[in-house]
Amino acid sequence: MLTRSTTMVLLMTLRRASTIAPRVAWKPKATLSGRLEGLLQAPAEKDDPAAAQRLAQWLSDKRNVVVLTGAGLSTDSGIPDYRGKAGSYRLGHVPIGHDEFMRNESSRRRYWARALVGYPAFAAAKPNDAHFAVAALEEAGVVSQVITQNVDGLHEAAGSRKVIPLHGRGYRVQCMSCGAESCRGEYHSTLAARNPNYAGVIGSARDGAQALRPDADAAVDDISGFDDIAPCGACGGLIKPAVTFFGDVVPKDRVEACSAALDDADGLLCIGTSLAVYSAFRFARRARDDGTPICILNRGPTRCDTEDFPGLTKVNAGVAALAEAVVGM
């Protein structure tokens, strides 16, 4: 059992120790049925006033919890989500897909031009109290594994060590020919140097934050002046963010690692996710089928509402309730 003083010390220590630069990129969109999409767009209920207490109660007898997080976890860090009240889907944003990126040079040019504007704001984001709370639970021996749909690196920045980035790492880029990976920030510097006439559009991180979108780019209409996409320095191949775009497949080894973690879990805690994409929802199904207790902390409906999940604990509240719950344990 965690004491209040222990959890307070853990949270404060992890906040002070957070020095890793946060990093973000695109998170994939699922192809959803009209019924499911309509459900997820429904107005959220009022926050549960007992959210923290219910979370603390659910966690109280567990010592091997797998945490599954989504975009809602990072909105308090200034990173927009997709399906939330102010999510980009509600604004008509359609993220680039894997096939479009790979086959269409003009789409790649548009993506990288917009990313030069938006990415600095992603990279400037900091972990919020919910990230630190997850790290504190890991440090205290309650959480055994974090599976995140996010590609922002904020779990690691908060101090979590056991993290599976289900959809990749947005702070890295990868050559699609030779497989070489490198720092995304350095690649962006190369792009800026090769497109000097576009430099005035790039602006500051603050300017990018005003037009920020969840997939590491920004809402920029005019990309004139951006004409040169830098190839791989090793082989001349095509460079892509090291993330799983919509239409691509999550690597098998990551899926297997997530499944192995669930095999030994005594609980699955889903935070800030509607579980809309199947790559994440399958783990909720697996936990249910294995009889593993499931708790969801999220504002609004989730994909679990479309199926029977006996014993599911649903806490309708913002992710900040987790930090309050941890401090109160």
PDB file of C-alpha atoms in Angstrom, residues 104-211:
ATOM      1  CA  ASN A 104       2.743  10.706 -53.566  1.00  0.00           C
ATOM      2  CA  GLU A 105       5.669  13.134 -53.586  1.00  0.00           C
ATOM      3  CA  SER A 106       3.443  16.211 -53.367  1.00  0.00           C
ATOM      4  CA  SER A 107       1.778  14.763 -50.248  1.00  0.00           C
ATOM      5  CA  ARG A 108       5.195  14.140 -48.698  1.00  0.00           C
ATOM      6  CA  ARG A 109       6.267  17.670 -49.542  1.00  0.00           C
ATOM      7  CA  ARG A 110       3.118  19.083 -47.939  1.00  0.00           C
ATOM      8  CA  TYR A 111       3.601  16.917 -44.848  1.00  0.00           C
ATOM      9  CA  TRP A 112       7.215  17.928 -44.249  1.00  0.00           C
ATOM     10  CA  ALA A 113       6.541  21.612 -44.956  1.00  0.00           C
ATOM     11  CA  ARG A 114       3.759  21.648 -42.364  1.00  0.00           C
ATOM     12  CA  ALA A 115       5.852  19.594 -39.949  1.00  0.00           C
ATOM     13  CA  LEU A 116       8.605  22.223 -40.034  1.00  0.00           C
ATOM     14  CA  VAL A 117       6.043  24.661 -38.625  1.00  0.00           C
ATOM     15  CA  GLY A 118       4.333  22.401 -36.115  1.00  0.00           C
ATOM     16  CA  TYR A 119       7.021  20.068 -34.815  1.00  0.00           C
ATOM     17  CA  PRO A 120       8.896  22.589 -32.631  1.00  0.00           C
ATOM     18  CA  ALA A 121       5.746  23.027 -30.533  1.00  0.00           C
ATOM     19  CA  PHE A 122       5.475  19.254 -30.108  1.00  0.00           C
ATOM     20  CA  ALA A 123       9.123  19.066 -29.095  1.00  0.00           C
ATOM     21  CA  ALA A 124       8.592  21.831 -26.527  1.00  0.00           C
ATOM     22  CA  ALA A 125       5.764  19.991 -24.751  1.00  0.00           C
ATOM     23  CA  LYS A 126       6.345  18.837 -21.168  1.00  0.00           C
ATOM     24  CA  PRO A 127       4.909  15.889 -19.230  1.00  0.00           C
ATOM     25  CA  ASN A 128       1.835  16.687 -17.164  1.00  0.00           C
ATOM     26  CA  ASP A 129       0.784  15.381 -13.755  1.00  0.00           C
ATOM     27  CA  ALA A 130      -0.857  12.295 -15.249  1.00  0.00           C
ATOM     28  CA  HIS A 131       2.435  11.257 -16.904  1.00  0.00           C
ATOM     29  CA  PHE A 132       4.217  11.709 -13.583  1.00  0.00           C
ATOM     30  CA  ALA A 133       1.500   9.735 -11.794  1.00  0.00           C
ATOM     31  CA  VAL A 134       1.983   6.771 -14.137  1.00  0.00           C
ATOM     32  CA  ALA A 135       5.743   6.936 -13.526  1.00  0.00           C
ATOM     33  CA  ALA A 136       5.167   7.090  -9.769  1.00  0.00           C
ATOM     34  CA  LEU A 137       2.983   3.983  -9.916  1.00  0.00           C
ATOM     35  CA  GLU A 138       5.703   2.190 -11.845  1.00  0.00           C
ATOM     36  CA  GLU A 139       8.321   3.270  -9.309  1.00  0.00           C
ATOM     37  CA  ALA A 140       6.074   2.044  -6.489  1.00  0.00           C
ATOM     38  CA  GLY A 141       5.709  -1.409  -8.062  1.00  0.00           C
ATOM     39  CA  VAL A 142       2.040  -1.068  -9.032  1.00  0.00           C
ATOM     40  CA  VAL A 143       2.488  -0.630 -12.792  1.00  0.00           C
ATOM     41  CA  SER A 144       4.544  -3.250 -14.596  1.00  0.00           C
ATOM     42  CA  GLN A 145       4.217  -2.009 -18.188  1.00  0.00           C
ATOM     43  CA  VAL A 146       3.101   1.066 -20.100  1.00  0.00           C
ATOM     44  CA  ILE A 147       1.711   0.666 -23.607  1.00  0.00           C
ATOM     45  CA  THR A 148       1.196   4.008 -25.294  1.00  0.00           C
ATOM     46  CA  GLN A 149      -0.483   4.907 -28.556  1.00  0.00           C
ATOM     47  CA  ASN A 150       1.219   8.289 -28.319  1.00  0.00           C
ATOM     48  CA  VAL A 151       4.518   8.959 -30.044  1.00  0.00           C
ATOM     49  CA  ASP A 152       5.520  12.010 -28.024  1.00  0.00           C
ATOM     50  CA  GLY A 153       8.036  10.478 -25.615  1.00  0.00           C
ATOM     51  CA  LEU A 154       6.333  12.135 -22.638  1.00  0.00           C
ATOM     52  CA  HIS A 155       6.087   8.931 -20.606  1.00  0.00           C
ATOM     53  CA  GLU A 156       9.858   8.529 -20.789  1.00  0.00           C
ATOM     54  CA  ALA A 157      10.324  12.226 -20.080  1.00  0.00           C
ATOM     55  CA  ALA A 158       8.278  11.806 -16.896  1.00  0.00           C
ATOM     56  CA  GLY A 159      10.432   8.929 -15.701  1.00  0.00           C
ATOM     57  CA  SER A 160       8.642   5.794 -16.916  1.00  0.00           C
ATOM     58  CA  ARG A 161      11.140   3.136 -17.923  1.00  0.00           C
ATOM     59  CA  LYS A 162       8.945   0.241 -19.075  1.00  0.00           C
ATOM     60  CA  VAL A 163       7.271   1.783 -22.130  1.00  0.00           C
ATOM     61  CA  ILE A 164       6.186   0.117 -25.370  1.00  0.00           C
ATOM     62  CA  PRO A 165       5.595   2.812 -28.031  1.00  0.00           C
ATOM     63  CA  LEU A 166       2.857   0.958 -29.895  1.00  0.00           C
ATOM     64  CA  HIS A 167       2.753   3.410 -32.803  1.00  0.00           C
ATOM     65  CA  GLY A 168       6.433   4.307 -32.868  1.00  0.00           C
ATOM     66  CA  ARG A 169       8.593   7.253 -31.867  1.00  0.00           C
ATOM     67  CA  GLY A 170       7.794  10.614 -33.404  1.00  0.00           C
ATOM     68  CA  TYR A 171      11.145  12.089 -32.452  1.00  0.00           C
ATOM     69  CA  ARG A 172      12.930   9.725 -34.857  1.00  0.00           C
ATOM     70  CA  VAL A 173      12.933   9.403 -38.639  1.00  0.00           C
ATOM     71  CA  GLN A 174      13.636   6.263 -40.600  1.00  0.00           C
ATOM     72  CA  CYS A 175      14.834   5.460 -44.091  1.00  0.00           C
ATOM     73  CA  MET A 176      12.312   3.250 -45.845  1.00  0.00           C
ATOM     74  CA  SER A 177      15.063   1.652 -47.943  1.00  0.00           C
ATOM     75  CA  CYS A 178      17.986   0.841 -45.644  1.00  0.00           C
ATOM     76  CA  GLY A 179      16.143   1.171 -42.322  1.00  0.00           C
ATOM     77  CA  ALA A 180      18.601   3.651 -40.816  1.00  0.00           C
ATOM     78  CA  GLU A 181      17.117   5.782 -38.015  1.00  0.00           C
ATOM     79  CA  SER A 182      18.171   9.253 -36.969  1.00  0.00           C
ATOM     80  CA  CYS A 183      17.073  12.243 -34.910  1.00  0.00           C
ATOM     81  CA  ARG A 184      14.019  14.010 -36.274  1.00  0.00           C
ATOM     82  CA  GLY A 185      15.194  17.399 -35.039  1.00  0.00           C
ATOM     83  CA  GLU A 186      18.398  17.055 -37.050  1.00  0.00           C
ATOM     84  CA  TYR A 187      16.430  16.041 -40.129  1.00  0.00           C
ATOM     85  CA  HIS A 188      14.219  19.102 -39.761  1.00  0.00           C
ATOM     86  CA  SER A 189      17.336  21.279 -39.617  1.00  0.00           C
ATOM     87  CA  THR A 190      18.479  19.726 -42.880  1.00  0.00           C
ATOM     88  CA  LEU A 191      15.084  20.394 -44.460  1.00  0.00           C
ATOM     89  CA  ALA A 192      15.152  24.023 -43.343  1.00  0.00           C
ATOM     90  CA  ALA A 193      18.648  24.516 -44.752  1.00  0.00           C
ATOM     91  CA  ARG A 194      17.629  23.016 -48.096  1.00  0.00           C
ATOM     92  CA  ASN A 195      14.548  25.240 -48.317  1.00  0.00           C
ATOM     93  CA  PRO A 196      15.791  28.743 -47.384  1.00  0.00           C
ATOM     94  CA  ASN A 197      12.863  30.490 -49.099  1.00  0.00           C
ATOM     95  CA  TYR A 198      10.507  28.736 -46.710  1.00  0.00           C
ATOM     96  CA  ALA A 199      12.351  29.830 -43.576  1.00  0.00           C
ATOM     97  CA  GLY A 200      10.054  32.799 -42.960  1.00  0.00           C
ATOM     98  CA  VAL A 201       7.026  30.509 -42.747  1.00  0.00           C
ATOM     99  CA  ILE A 202       8.577  28.212 -40.179  1.00  0.00           C
ATOM    100  CA  GLY A 203       8.472  30.826 -37.426  1.00  0.00           C
ATOM    101  CA  SER A 204       8.807  30.080 -33.738  1.00  0.00           C
ATOM    102  CA  ALA A 205       7.497  27.196 -31.650  1.00  0.00           C
ATOM    103  CA  ARG A 206       4.857  29.540 -30.318  1.00  0.00           C
ATOM    104  CA  ASP A 207       3.631  30.305 -33.835  1.00  0.00           C
ATOM    105  CA  GLY A 208       3.512  26.575 -34.563  1.00  0.00           C
ATOM    106  CA  ALA A 209       1.552  25.920 -31.397  1.00  0.00           C
ATOM    107  CA  GLN A 210      -1.224  28.184 -32.609  1.00  0.00           C
ATOM    108  CA  ALA A 211      -1.768  25.927 -35.620  1.00  0.00           C
TER     109      ALA A 211
END
